[in-house]
C-alpha positions as YAML, in Angstrom:
chain: A
units: angstrom
residues:
- id: 1
  name: MET
  ca: [51.86, 11.49, -38.94]
- id: 2
  name: VAL
  ca: [54.11, 11.77, -35.90]
- id: 3
  name: GLY
  ca: [52.91, 15.34, -35.33]
- id: 4
  name: ASN
  ca: [49.27, 14.24, -35.25]
- id: 5
  name: MET
  ca: [50.09, 11.52, -32.71]
- id: 6
  name: LYS
  ca: [51.89, 14.02, -30.44]
- id: 7
  name: LEU
  ca: [48.93, 16.38, -30.68]
- id: 8
  name: LYS
  ca: [46.50, 13.63, -29.59]
- id: 9
  name: VAL
  ca: [48.73, 12.71, -26.65]
- id: 10
  name: LEU
  ca: [48.98, 16.37, -25.63]
- id: 11
  name: LYS
  ca: [45.20, 16.78, -25.74]
- id: 12
  name: PHE
  ca: [44.75, 13.66, -23.62]
- id: 13
  name: VAL
  ca: [47.26, 14.86, -20.99]
- id: 14
  name: VAL
  ca: [45.70, 18.34, -20.86]
- id: 15
  name: GLY
  ca: [42.23, 16.83, -20.50]
- id: 16
  name: LEU
  ca: [43.39, 14.50, -17.73]
- id: 17
  name: ILE
  ca: [44.99, 17.40, -15.85]
- id: 18
  name: ALA
  ca: [41.82, 19.47, -16.22]
- id: 19
  name: ILE
  ca: [39.65, 16.67, -14.85]
- id: 20
  name: SER
  ca: [42.04, 16.12, -11.93]
- id: 21
  name: ILE
  ca: [42.04, 19.82, -11.03]
- id: 22
  name: THR
  ca: [38.24, 19.94, -11.21]
- id: 23
  name: LEU
  ca: [37.82, 16.91, -8.93]
- id: 24
  name: LEU
  ca: [40.38, 18.31, -6.49]
- id: 25
  name: PHE
  ca: [38.52, 21.64, -6.40]
- id: 26
  name: LEU
  ca: [35.20, 19.94, -5.76]
- id: 27
  name: TYR
  ca: [36.65, 17.79, -3.01]
- id: 28
  name: THR
  ca: [38.43, 20.62, -1.17]
- id: 29
  name: ASN
  ca: [35.31, 22.79, -1.30]
- id: 30
  name: ASN
  ca: [32.99, 20.06, 0.00]
- id: 31
  name: LEU
  ca: [31.03, 20.02, -3.23]
- id: 32
  name: VAL
  ca: [31.18, 16.28, -3.62]
- id: 33
  name: LEU
  ca: [27.94, 14.34, -3.49]
- id: 34
  name: PRO
  ca: [26.41, 14.54, 0.01]
- id: 35
  name: LYS
  ca: [26.98, 11.59, 2.27]
- id: 36
  name: TYR
  ca: [23.44, 10.35, 2.76]
- id: 37
  name: LEU
  ca: [22.45, 8.21, 5.69]
- id: 38
  name: PRO
  ca: [22.83, 4.52, 4.74]
- id: 39
  name: VAL
  ca: [19.63, 2.57, 4.32]
- id: 40
  name: GLY
  ca: [18.74, 0.60, 7.44]
- id: 41
  name: LYS
  ca: [20.73, 2.73, 9.87]
- id: 42
  name: ILE
  ca: [17.66, 4.38, 11.42]
- id: 43
  name: SER
  ca: [16.14, 2.02, 13.96]
- id: 44
  name: ASN
  ca: [14.53, 4.38, 16.46]
- id: 45
  name: SER
  ca: [10.87, 5.11, 15.83]
- id: 46
  name: SER
  ca: [11.25, 8.72, 16.94]
- id: 47
  name: VAL
  ca: [14.09, 9.29, 14.49]
- id: 48
  name: LEU
  ca: [12.01, 7.69, 11.74]
- id: 49
  name: ALA
  ca: [9.24, 10.16, 12.51]
- id: 50
  name: GLU
  ca: [11.66, 13.07, 12.17]
- id: 51
  name: VAL
  ca: [13.00, 11.69, 8.90]
- id: 52
  name: CYS
  ca: [9.45, 11.42, 7.53]
- id: 53
  name: ASP
  ca: [8.81, 15.02, 8.54]
- id: 54
  name: MET
  ca: [11.99, 16.15, 6.77]
- id: 55
  name: ILE
  ca: [10.95, 14.33, 3.60]
- id: 56
  name: ILE
  ca: [7.49, 15.91, 3.65]
- id: 57
  name: THR
  ca: [8.92, 19.40, 4.16]
- id: 58
  name: GLY
  ca: [11.51, 18.91, 1.43]
- id: 59
  name: LYS
  ca: [14.60, 19.03, 3.63]
- id: 60
  name: LYS
  ca: [17.75, 17.15, 2.70]
- id: 61
  name: ILE
  ca: [18.48, 14.08, 4.81]
- id: 62
  name: LEU
  ca: [22.16, 14.22, 5.72]
- id: 63
  name: ASP
  ca: [24.24, 12.64, 8.45]
- id: 64
  name: GLY
  ca: [24.62, 15.97, 10.19]
- id: 65
  name: ASN
  ca: [20.97, 16.85, 10.59]
- id: 66
  name: ILE
  ca: [19.58, 13.52, 11.79]
- id: 67
  name: PRO
  ca: [19.30, 13.27, 15.60]
- id: 68
  name: MET
  ca: [20.64, 9.77, 16.17]
- id: 69
  name: THR
  ca: [19.94, 9.95, 19.92]
- id: 70
  name: PRO
  ca: [16.49, 8.44, 20.56]
- id: 71
  name: LEU
  ca: [13.85, 11.15, 20.87]
- id: 72
  name: THR
  ca: [12.43, 9.98, 24.19]
- id: 73
  name: PRO
  ca: [10.94, 12.07, 26.99]
- id: 74
  name: LEU
  ca: [14.55, 12.41, 28.19]
- id: 75
  name: ARG
  ca: [15.21, 14.82, 25.33]
- id: 76
  name: ASN
  ca: [13.30, 17.85, 26.55]
- id: 77
  name: ILE
  ca: [9.90, 16.96, 25.13]
- id: 78
  name: THR
  ca: [6.71, 16.23, 27.00]
- id: 79
  name: CYS
  ca: [5.01, 12.85, 27.08]
- id: 80
  name: GLN
  ca: [2.17, 14.24, 25.00]
- id: 81
  name: GLN
  ca: [4.58, 15.44, 22.33]
- id: 82
  name: TYR
  ca: [6.27, 12.05, 22.35]
- id: 83
  name: LEU
  ca: [3.00, 10.15, 22.00]
- id: 84
  name: THR
  ca: [1.81, 12.43, 19.22]
- id: 85
  name: GLN
  ca: [5.03, 12.30, 17.24]
- id: 86
  name: ASN
  ca: [5.23, 8.52, 17.47]
- id: 87
  name: HIS
  ca: [1.54, 8.06, 16.60]
- id: 88
  name: TYR
  ca: [0.62, 5.97, 19.63]
- id: 89
  name: ILE
  ca: [-2.93, 4.62, 19.59]
- id: 90
  name: MET
  ca: [-4.69, 6.06, 22.63]
- id: 91
  name: LYS
  ca: [-8.20, 4.64, 22.19]
- id: 92
  name: PRO
  ca: [-9.37, 1.04, 21.59]
- id: 93
  name: LEU
  ca: [-9.91, 0.43, 17.89]
- id: 94
  name: SER
  ca: [-12.85, -1.93, 18.31]
- id: 95
  name: LYS
  ca: [-15.37, -3.17, 20.86]
- id: 96
  name: ASP
  ca: [-13.89, -6.68, 20.69]
- id: 97
  name: GLU
  ca: [-10.47, -5.37, 21.67]
- id: 98
  name: ALA
  ca: [-11.82, -3.13, 24.42]
- id: 99
  name: GLU
  ca: [-13.63, -6.10, 25.99]
- id: 100
  name: PHE
  ca: [-10.64, -8.45, 25.69]
- id: 101
  name: PRO
  ca: [-7.61, -6.69, 27.21]
- id: 102
  name: LEU
  ca: [-4.24, -8.44, 27.19]
- id: 103
  name: ALA
  ca: [-1.32, -8.39, 29.61]
- id: 104
  name: TYR
  ca: [2.25, -8.37, 28.32]
- id: 105
  name: VAL
  ca: [5.37, -9.51, 30.17]
- id: 106
  name: MET
  ca: [8.44, -7.98, 28.54]
- id: 107
  name: VAL
  ca: [11.88, -9.15, 29.71]
- id: 108
  name: ILE
  ca: [14.65, -6.97, 28.30]
- id: 109
  name: HIS
  ca: [18.30, -6.12, 28.90]
- id: 110
  name: LYS
  ca: [19.67, -4.16, 25.93]
- id: 111
  name: ASP
  ca: [18.93, -2.24, 22.70]
- id: 112
  name: PHE
  ca: [16.54, 0.51, 23.74]
- id: 113
  name: ASP
  ca: [15.71, 1.33, 20.11]
- id: 114
  name: THR
  ca: [14.52, -2.23, 19.49]
- id: 115
  name: PHE
  ca: [12.48, -2.26, 22.69]
- id: 116
  name: GLU
  ca: [10.91, 1.07, 21.83]
- id: 117
  name: ARG
  ca: [9.78, -0.19, 18.44]
- id: 118
  name: LEU
  ca: [8.39, -3.41, 19.96]
- id: 119
  name: PHE
  ca: [6.53, -1.49, 22.66]
- id: 120
  name: ARG
  ca: [5.09, 0.92, 20.12]
- id: 121
  name: ALA
  ca: [3.99, -1.99, 17.92]
- id: 122
  name: ILE
  ca: [2.09, -3.87, 20.65]
- id: 123
  name: TYR
  ca: [0.80, -0.92, 22.67]
- id: 124
  name: MET
  ca: [-2.95, -0.48, 23.10]
- id: 125
  name: PRO
  ca: [-4.57, 1.62, 25.84]
- id: 126
  name: GLN
  ca: [-6.84, -1.18, 27.12]
- id: 127
  name: ASN
  ca: [-3.91, -3.58, 27.65]
- id: 128
  name: VAL
  ca: [-1.40, -3.61, 30.49]
- id: 129
  name: TYR
  ca: [2.39, -3.99, 30.26]
- id: 130
  name: CYS
  ca: [4.97, -5.12, 32.81]
- id: 131
  name: VAL
  ca: [8.59, -4.58, 31.78]
- id: 132
  name: HIS
  ca: [11.39, -6.42, 33.56]
- id: 133
  name: VAL
  ca: [14.81, -4.84, 33.01]
- id: 134
  name: ASP
  ca: [17.78, -7.05, 33.87]
- id: 135
  name: GLU
  ca: [19.44, -5.86, 37.07]
- id: 136
  name: LYS
  ca: [22.79, -6.02, 35.22]
- id: 137
  name: ALA
  ca: [21.64, -3.60, 32.50]
- id: 138
  name: THR
  ca: [23.42, -0.27, 32.28]
- id: 139
  name: SER
  ca: [21.91, 2.99, 33.49]
- id: 140
  name: ALA
  ca: [22.10, 4.20, 29.89]
- id: 141
  name: PHE
  ca: [19.51, 1.51, 29.13]
- id: 142
  name: LYS
  ca: [17.47, 1.49, 32.34]
- id: 143
  name: ASP
  ca: [16.89, 5.25, 32.46]
- id: 144
  name: PRO
  ca: [15.27, 5.73, 29.03]
- id: 145
  name: VAL
  ca: [13.11, 2.63, 29.57]
- id: 146
  name: GLY
  ca: [11.82, 4.08, 32.83]
- id: 147
  name: SER
  ca: [11.31, 7.46, 31.22]
- id: 148
  name: LEU
  ca: [9.34, 5.94, 28.36]
- id: 149
  name: LEU
  ca: [7.07, 3.89, 30.63]
- id: 150
  name: SER
  ca: [6.36, 6.91, 32.82]
- id: 151
  name: CYS
  ca: [4.26, 8.28, 29.97]
- id: 152
  name: PHE
  ca: [1.76, 5.42, 30.21]
- id: 153
  name: ALA
  ca: [-0.70, 4.69, 33.02]
- id: 154
  name: ASN
  ca: [-0.98, 1.06, 31.90]
- id: 155
  name: ALA
  ca: [2.74, 0.26, 31.68]
- id: 156
  name: PHE
  ca: [5.23, -0.14, 34.51]
- id: 157
  name: LEU
  ca: [8.55, -1.63, 35.56]
- id: 158
  name: ALA
  ca: [8.54, -4.92, 37.47]
- id: 159
  name: SER
  ca: [8.51, -4.35, 41.22]
- id: 160
  name: LYS
  ca: [11.35, -6.85, 41.64]
- id: 161
  name: ARG
  ca: [14.32, -7.18, 39.29]
- id: 162
  name: GLU
  ca: [16.48, -10.23, 38.70]
- id: 163
  name: SER
  ca: [20.09, -10.46, 37.62]
- id: 164
  name: VAL
  ca: [19.30, -12.81, 34.77]
- id: 165
  name: VAL
  ca: [21.56, -15.73, 33.90]
- id: 166
  name: TYR
  ca: [20.94, -17.29, 30.50]
- id: 167
  name: ALA
  ca: [19.18, -20.68, 30.93]
- id: 168
  name: GLY
  ca: [18.97, -20.17, 34.68]
- id: 169
  name: LEU
  ca: [16.03, -19.95, 37.07]
- id: 170
  name: SER
  ca: [16.46, -16.16, 37.13]
- id: 171
  name: ARG
  ca: [15.10, -15.97, 33.57]
- id: 172
  name: LEU
  ca: [11.91, -17.76, 34.60]
- id: 173
  name: GLN
  ca: [11.74, -15.75, 37.82]
- id: 174
  name: ALA
  ca: [11.76, -12.52, 35.81]
- id: 175
  name: ASP
  ca: [8.59, -13.68, 34.05]
- id: 176
  name: LEU
  ca: [7.02, -14.70, 37.36]
- id: 177
  name: ASN
  ca: [7.83, -11.35, 38.99]
- id: 178
  name: CYS
  ca: [5.93, -9.56, 36.26]
- id: 179
  name: LEU
  ca: [3.14, -12.12, 36.38]
- id: 180
  name: GLN
  ca: [2.71, -11.42, 40.09]
- id: 181
  name: ASP
  ca: [2.51, -7.68, 39.41]
- id: 182
  name: LEU
  ca: [0.00, -8.19, 36.61]
- id: 183
  name: ILE
  ca: [-2.29, -10.28, 38.82]
- id: 184
  name: GLY
  ca: [-2.53, -7.23, 41.07]
- id: 185
  name: SER
  ca: [-3.43, -4.95, 38.16]
- id: 186
  name: GLN
  ca: [-6.90, -3.41, 37.98]
- id: 187
  name: VAL
  ca: [-6.97, -4.15, 34.24]
- id: 188
  name: PRO
  ca: [-9.26, -7.20, 33.73]
- id: 189
  name: TRP
  ca: [-6.94, -8.87, 31.25]
- id: 190
  name: LYS
  ca: [-7.88, -12.21, 29.69]
- id: 191
  name: TYR
  ca: [-4.50, -13.59, 28.56]
- id: 192
  name: THR
  ca: [-0.92, -12.78, 29.37]
- id: 193
  name: ILE
  ca: [1.77, -13.05, 26.69]
- id: 194
  name: ASN
  ca: [5.48, -13.09, 27.53]
- id: 195
  name: THR
  ca: [8.04, -11.60, 25.19]
- id: 196
  name: CYS
  ca: [11.72, -10.78, 25.02]
- id: 197
  name: GLY
  ca: [13.22, -7.57, 23.67]
- id: 198
  name: GLN
  ca: [13.84, -9.05, 20.22]
- id: 199
  name: ASP
  ca: [10.28, -10.24, 19.55]
- id: 200
  name: PHE
  ca: [8.07, -8.42, 17.09]
- id: 201
  name: PRO
  ca: [4.34, -8.80, 16.34]
- id: 202
  name: LEU
  ca: [3.22, -10.41, 13.10]
- id: 203
  name: LYS
  ca: [-0.46, -9.61, 13.72]
- id: 204
  name: THR
  ca: [-2.48, -6.60, 14.82]
- id: 205
  name: ASN
  ca: [-3.89, -6.45, 18.32]
- id: 206
  name: ARG
  ca: [-7.33, -7.28, 16.96]
- id: 207
  name: GLU
  ca: [-6.01, -10.34, 15.13]
- id: 208
  name: ILE
  ca: [-4.23, -11.50, 18.29]
- id: 209
  name: VAL
  ca: [-7.46, -11.11, 20.27]
- id: 210
  name: GLN
  ca: [-9.42, -13.08, 17.68]
- id: 211
  name: TYR
  ca: [-6.78, -15.83, 17.69]
- id: 212
  name: LEU
  ca: [-6.78, -16.13, 21.48]
- id: 213
  name: LYS
  ca: [-10.57, -16.15, 21.66]
- id: 214
  name: GLY
  ca: [-10.49, -19.26, 19.50]
- id: 215
  name: PHE
  ca: [-8.77, -21.17, 22.31]
- id: 216
  name: LYS
  ca: [-11.83, -20.68, 24.55]
- id: 217
  name: GLY
  ca: [-9.94, -20.19, 27.79]
- id: 218
  name: LYS
  ca: [-7.17, -22.71, 27.11]
- id: 219
  name: ASN
  ca: [-3.46, -21.96, 27.38]
- id: 220
  name: ILE
  ca: [-0.89, -21.94, 24.60]
- id: 221
  name: THR
  ca: [2.12, -23.88, 25.88]
- id: 222
  name: PRO
  ca: [3.93, -25.58, 22.97]
- id: 223
  name: GLY
  ca: [5.78, -28.72, 24.03]
- id: 224
  name: VAL
  ca: [6.33, -32.48, 23.96]
- id: 225
  name: LEU
  ca: [7.83, -35.17, 26.16]
- id: 226
  name: PRO
  ca: [11.57, -34.42, 26.31]
- id: 227
  name: PRO
  ca: [13.75, -36.21, 23.74]
- id: 228
  name: PRO
  ca: [16.65, -38.29, 25.16]
- id: 229
  name: HIS
  ca: [19.31, -35.61, 24.73]
- id: 230
  name: ILE
  ca: [17.19, -33.10, 26.68]
- id: 231
  name: ILE
  ca: [16.45, -35.28, 29.72]
- id: 232
  name: ARG
  ca: [19.84, -34.38, 31.22]
- id: 233
  name: ARG
  ca: [18.64, -30.82, 31.78]
- id: 234
  name: THR
  ca: [16.31, -31.92, 34.56]
- id: 235
  name: ARG
  ca: [18.00, -35.13, 35.69]
- id: 236
  name: TYR
  ca: [21.25, -33.50, 36.87]
- id: 237
  name: MET
  ca: [21.91, -30.32, 38.82]
- id: 238
  name: HIS
  ca: [22.84, -27.15, 36.96]
- id: 239
  name: LEU
  ca: [23.94, -24.16, 39.03]
- id: 240
  name: GLU
  ca: [23.85, -20.45, 38.24]
- id: 241
  name: GLN
  ca: [27.30, -18.87, 38.41]
- id: 242
  name: LYS
  ca: [27.25, -15.08, 38.76]
- id: 243
  name: TYR
  ca: [30.37, -12.94, 38.55]
- id: 244
  name: GLN
  ca: [30.96, -9.25, 38.06]
- id: 245
  name: LEU
  ca: [31.85, -9.49, 34.38]
- id: 246
  name: PHE
  ca: [29.98, -12.60, 33.26]
- id: 247
  name: SER
  ca: [27.59, -15.37, 34.31]
- id: 248
  name: PHE
  ca: [26.82, -18.89, 33.14]
- id: 249
  name: MET
  ca: [25.20, -22.22, 34.06]
- id: 250
  name: LEU
  ca: [27.52, -24.82, 35.57]
- id: 251
  name: TRP
  ca: [26.70, -28.40, 34.52]
- id: 252
  name: THR
  ca: [27.27, -31.12, 37.13]
- id: 253
  name: TRP
  ca: [26.86, -34.89, 37.38]
- id: 254
  name: ILE
  ca: [24.90, -34.68, 40.62]
- id: 255
  name: ARG
  ca: [21.58, -36.47, 40.23]
- id: 256
  name: LYS
  ca: [18.42, -34.61, 41.19]
- id: 257
  name: MET
  ca: [15.50, -35.95, 43.18]
- id: 258
  name: SER
  ca: [12.39, -36.97, 41.24]
- id: 259
  name: PRO
  ca: [9.95, -34.17, 40.38]
- id: 260
  name: PRO
  ca: [7.51, -33.23, 43.16]
- id: 261
  name: HIS
  ca: [3.96, -34.60, 43.23]
- id: 262
  name: ASN
  ca: [5.00, -37.28, 40.72]
- id: 263
  name: LEU
  ca: [4.74, -34.71, 37.93]
- id: 264
  name: THR
  ca: [5.67, -35.74, 34.40]
- id: 265
  name: ILE
  ca: [8.18, -33.24, 33.02]
- id: 266
  name: TYR
  ca: [7.47, -31.95, 29.54]
- id: 267
  name: PHE
  ca: [9.75, -29.84, 27.36]
- id: 268
  name: GLY
  ca: [8.77, -26.98, 25.10]
- id: 269
  name: SER
  ca: [8.77, -23.26, 24.50]
- id: 270
  name: SER
  ca: [9.49, -20.65, 27.14]
- id: 271
  name: TYR
  ca: [7.17, -18.25, 25.28]
- id: 272
  name: VAL
  ca: [3.52, -18.86, 26.06]
- id: 273
  name: ALA
  ca: [0.06, -17.33, 26.31]
- id: 274
  name: LEU
  ca: [-1.72, -17.97, 29.61]
- id: 275
  name: THR
  ca: [-5.18, -17.25, 30.95]
- id: 276
  name: ARG
  ca: [-5.59, -15.20, 34.11]
- id: 277
  name: GLU
  ca: [-7.01, -18.23, 35.91]
- id: 278
  name: PHE
  ca: [-3.93, -20.29, 35.04]
- id: 279
  name: ALA
  ca: [-1.63, -17.43, 36.09]
- id: 280
  name: ASN
  ca: [-3.25, -17.50, 39.53]
- id: 281
  name: PHE
  ca: [-2.72, -21.26, 39.67]
- id: 282
  name: VAL
  ca: [0.96, -20.87, 38.77]
- id: 283
  name: LEU
  ca: [1.50, -18.37, 41.58]
- id: 284
  name: GLN
  ca: [-0.62, -19.96, 44.31]
- id: 285
  name: ASP
  ca: [-0.99, -23.73, 43.87]
- id: 286
  name: GLN
  ca: [1.41, -25.79, 45.98]
- id: 287
  name: ARG
  ca: [2.27, -28.05, 43.05]
- id: 288
  name: ALA
  ca: [3.40, -25.05, 41.02]
- id: 289
  name: ILE
  ca: [5.35, -23.63, 43.96]
- id: 290
  name: ASP
  ca: [7.07, -26.97, 44.57]
- id: 291
  name: LEU
  ca: [7.88, -27.42, 40.88]
- id: 292
  name: LEU
  ca: [9.48, -23.98, 40.85]
- id: 293
  name: GLY
  ca: [11.61, -24.87, 43.86]
- id: 294
  name: TRP
  ca: [12.62, -28.19, 42.27]
- id: 295
  name: SER
  ca: [13.49, -26.38, 39.03]
- id: 296
  name: LYS
  ca: [15.94, -23.94, 40.62]
- id: 297
  name: ASP
  ca: [18.95, -26.13, 39.72]
- id: 298
  name: THR
  ca: [17.77, -27.34, 36.31]
- id: 299
  name: TYR
  ca: [18.92, -26.07, 32.94]
- id: 300
  name: SER
  ca: [16.56, -23.61, 31.25]
- id: 301
  name: PRO
  ca: [13.58, -24.24, 33.55]
- id: 302
  name: ASP
  ca: [11.40, -21.83, 31.58]
- id: 303
  name: GLU
  ca: [11.32, -24.50, 28.85]
- id: 304
  name: HIS
  ca: [9.66, -27.08, 31.09]
- id: 305
  name: PHE
  ca: [7.85, -25.10, 33.80]
- id: 306
  name: TRP
  ca: [4.83, -23.74, 31.90]
- id: 307
  name: VAL
  ca: [4.24, -26.78, 29.73]
- id: 308
  name: THR
  ca: [4.55, -29.23, 32.64]
- id: 309
  name: LEU
  ca: [2.00, -27.38, 34.77]
- id: 310
  name: ASN
  ca: [-0.38, -27.10, 31.84]
- id: 311
  name: ARG
  ca: [-0.32, -30.90, 31.47]
- id: 312
  name: ILE
  ca: [-1.63, -31.65, 34.97]
- id: 313
  name: PRO
  ca: [-4.86, -33.53, 34.11]
- id: 314
  name: ASP
  ca: [-7.03, -32.36, 37.01]
- id: 315
  name: ILE
  ca: [-6.11, -28.73, 36.40]
- id: 316
  name: CYS
  ca: [-6.78, -28.54, 32.69]
- id: 317
  name: PRO
  ca: [-8.71, -31.18, 30.69]
- id: 318
  name: ALA
  ca: [-6.39, -33.07, 28.39]
- id: 319
  name: VAL
  ca: [-7.23, -31.78, 24.94]
- id: 320
  name: GLY
  ca: [-4.81, -32.14, 22.03]
- id: 321
  name: LEU
  ca: [-1.59, -32.38, 23.99]
- id: 322
  name: GLN
  ca: [1.28, -33.92, 22.06]
- id: 323
  name: ASP
  ca: [-0.33, -34.64, 18.72]
- id: 324
  name: HIS
  ca: [-1.99, -31.28, 18.21]
- id: 325
  name: MET
  ca: [-0.01, -29.46, 15.53]
- id: 326
  name: SER
  ca: [-0.44, -25.74, 14.92]
- id: 327
  name: GLN
  ca: [1.63, -22.58, 14.75]
- id: 328
  name: GLY
  ca: [1.91, -22.06, 18.51]
- id: 329
  name: ARG
  ca: [1.97, -18.28, 18.82]
- id: 330
  name: PRO
  ca: [1.90, -17.19, 15.17]
- id: 331
  name: PHE
  ca: [1.27, -13.58, 16.14]
- id: 332
  name: LEU
  ca: [4.81, -13.03, 17.50]
- id: 333
  name: GLN
  ca: [8.13, -13.58, 15.78]
- id: 334
  name: PRO
  ca: [10.64, -15.09, 18.25]
- id: 335
  name: PRO
  ca: [14.31, -14.04, 18.08]
- id: 336
  name: THR
  ca: [15.55, -17.58, 17.44]
- id: 337
  name: THR
  ca: [14.31, -21.14, 17.33]
- id: 338
  name: LEU
  ca: [15.09, -23.54, 20.14]
- id: 339
  name: GLN
  ca: [18.67, -24.52, 19.45]
- id: 340
  name: PRO
  ca: [20.67, -26.73, 19.29]
- id: 341
  name: LEU
  ca: [17.79, -29.21, 19.07]
- id: 342
  name: GLU
  ca: [17.46, -31.13, 15.84]
- id: 343
  name: SER
  ca: [13.69, -30.86, 16.23]
- id: 344
  name: ALA
  ca: [13.75, -27.15, 17.09]
- id: 345
  name: THR
  ca: [11.92, -25.95, 14.02]
- id: 346
  name: HIS
  ca: [9.18, -28.49, 14.69]
- id: 347
  name: LEU
  ca: [8.86, -27.73, 18.38]
- id: 348
  name: SER
  ca: [7.87, -24.15, 17.67]
- id: 349
  name: SER
  ca: [4.78, -25.45, 15.93]
- id: 350
  name: VAL
  ca: [3.70, -27.98, 18.56]
- id: 351
  name: THR
  ca: [0.96, -26.42, 20.63]
- id: 352
  name: GLY
  ca: [-0.47, -27.83, 23.82]
- id: 353
  name: THR
  ca: [-4.00, -26.53, 24.27]
- id: 354
  name: SER
  ca: [-5.37, -27.67, 27.55]
...
């Protein structure tokens, strides 16, 4: 009885030692299971293309053989190779789209991979694209952006760059700089759409065109009269503070003058879709110029500038202003809602069409 028990214990110990030696041998000889790339780690569209090619050709996808540096024209490939590998659309896909070109304003400051995927997703050859890169952005970001855009005749960097301060006039000015450049473009665009680097399209270009055509030359500027806790943003002065390592908006208790031309200030989204006619008005009309000057020491002027101008009665007929409820710009997914407003989730669906 005791002998049988000792024999079982001995077999167990011998088996355990054998398993340990086997595992140690496998580990020291790198025969353990390969360390595959974690799901979700590949964000660059060029890298995704290479991964797809490896899958098709039956190659193993390991950490060591995935080029994690973005495969841009900086990496010893021609523009044509880049466009081919990333499957860029180089001809209009329909007559409707060809006859209704769009202009995009893209304000970015970081995450080249994310920008590259956004640009690839919204790119069409009949459209035109102005990209504003924050003056504070690193060369490691600016250089690949410039290299990428150099491959496209209808995409370019803004002629004037701003050092953008969050919620400051510089953020609005970045949009306006691109808008000025786009007005000078030979592309006969119908609407301009502004985006940030973290946006992403929810619709195809054709669906966006069809949606915008439905507005019959009206602008999309979501907004309402400012709630009480927002009025402070335009009633008191707020000053941009720029330092070498950081920047911010300084709140003060200094009262501002009343808005110029007796304008009623509205509050809404900084992300809009504007007609070319309205873009010209924004850049040239004295009321727009004066409102911009008045807004230079307000908080987040891009959230009142577009919507306020679009509410001037003699510029655009008042049609469905505050009570018109829709999805605003349902073709683009914004990075965040307007926070910290209690009504933020509702504001994104209030569309002024005038």
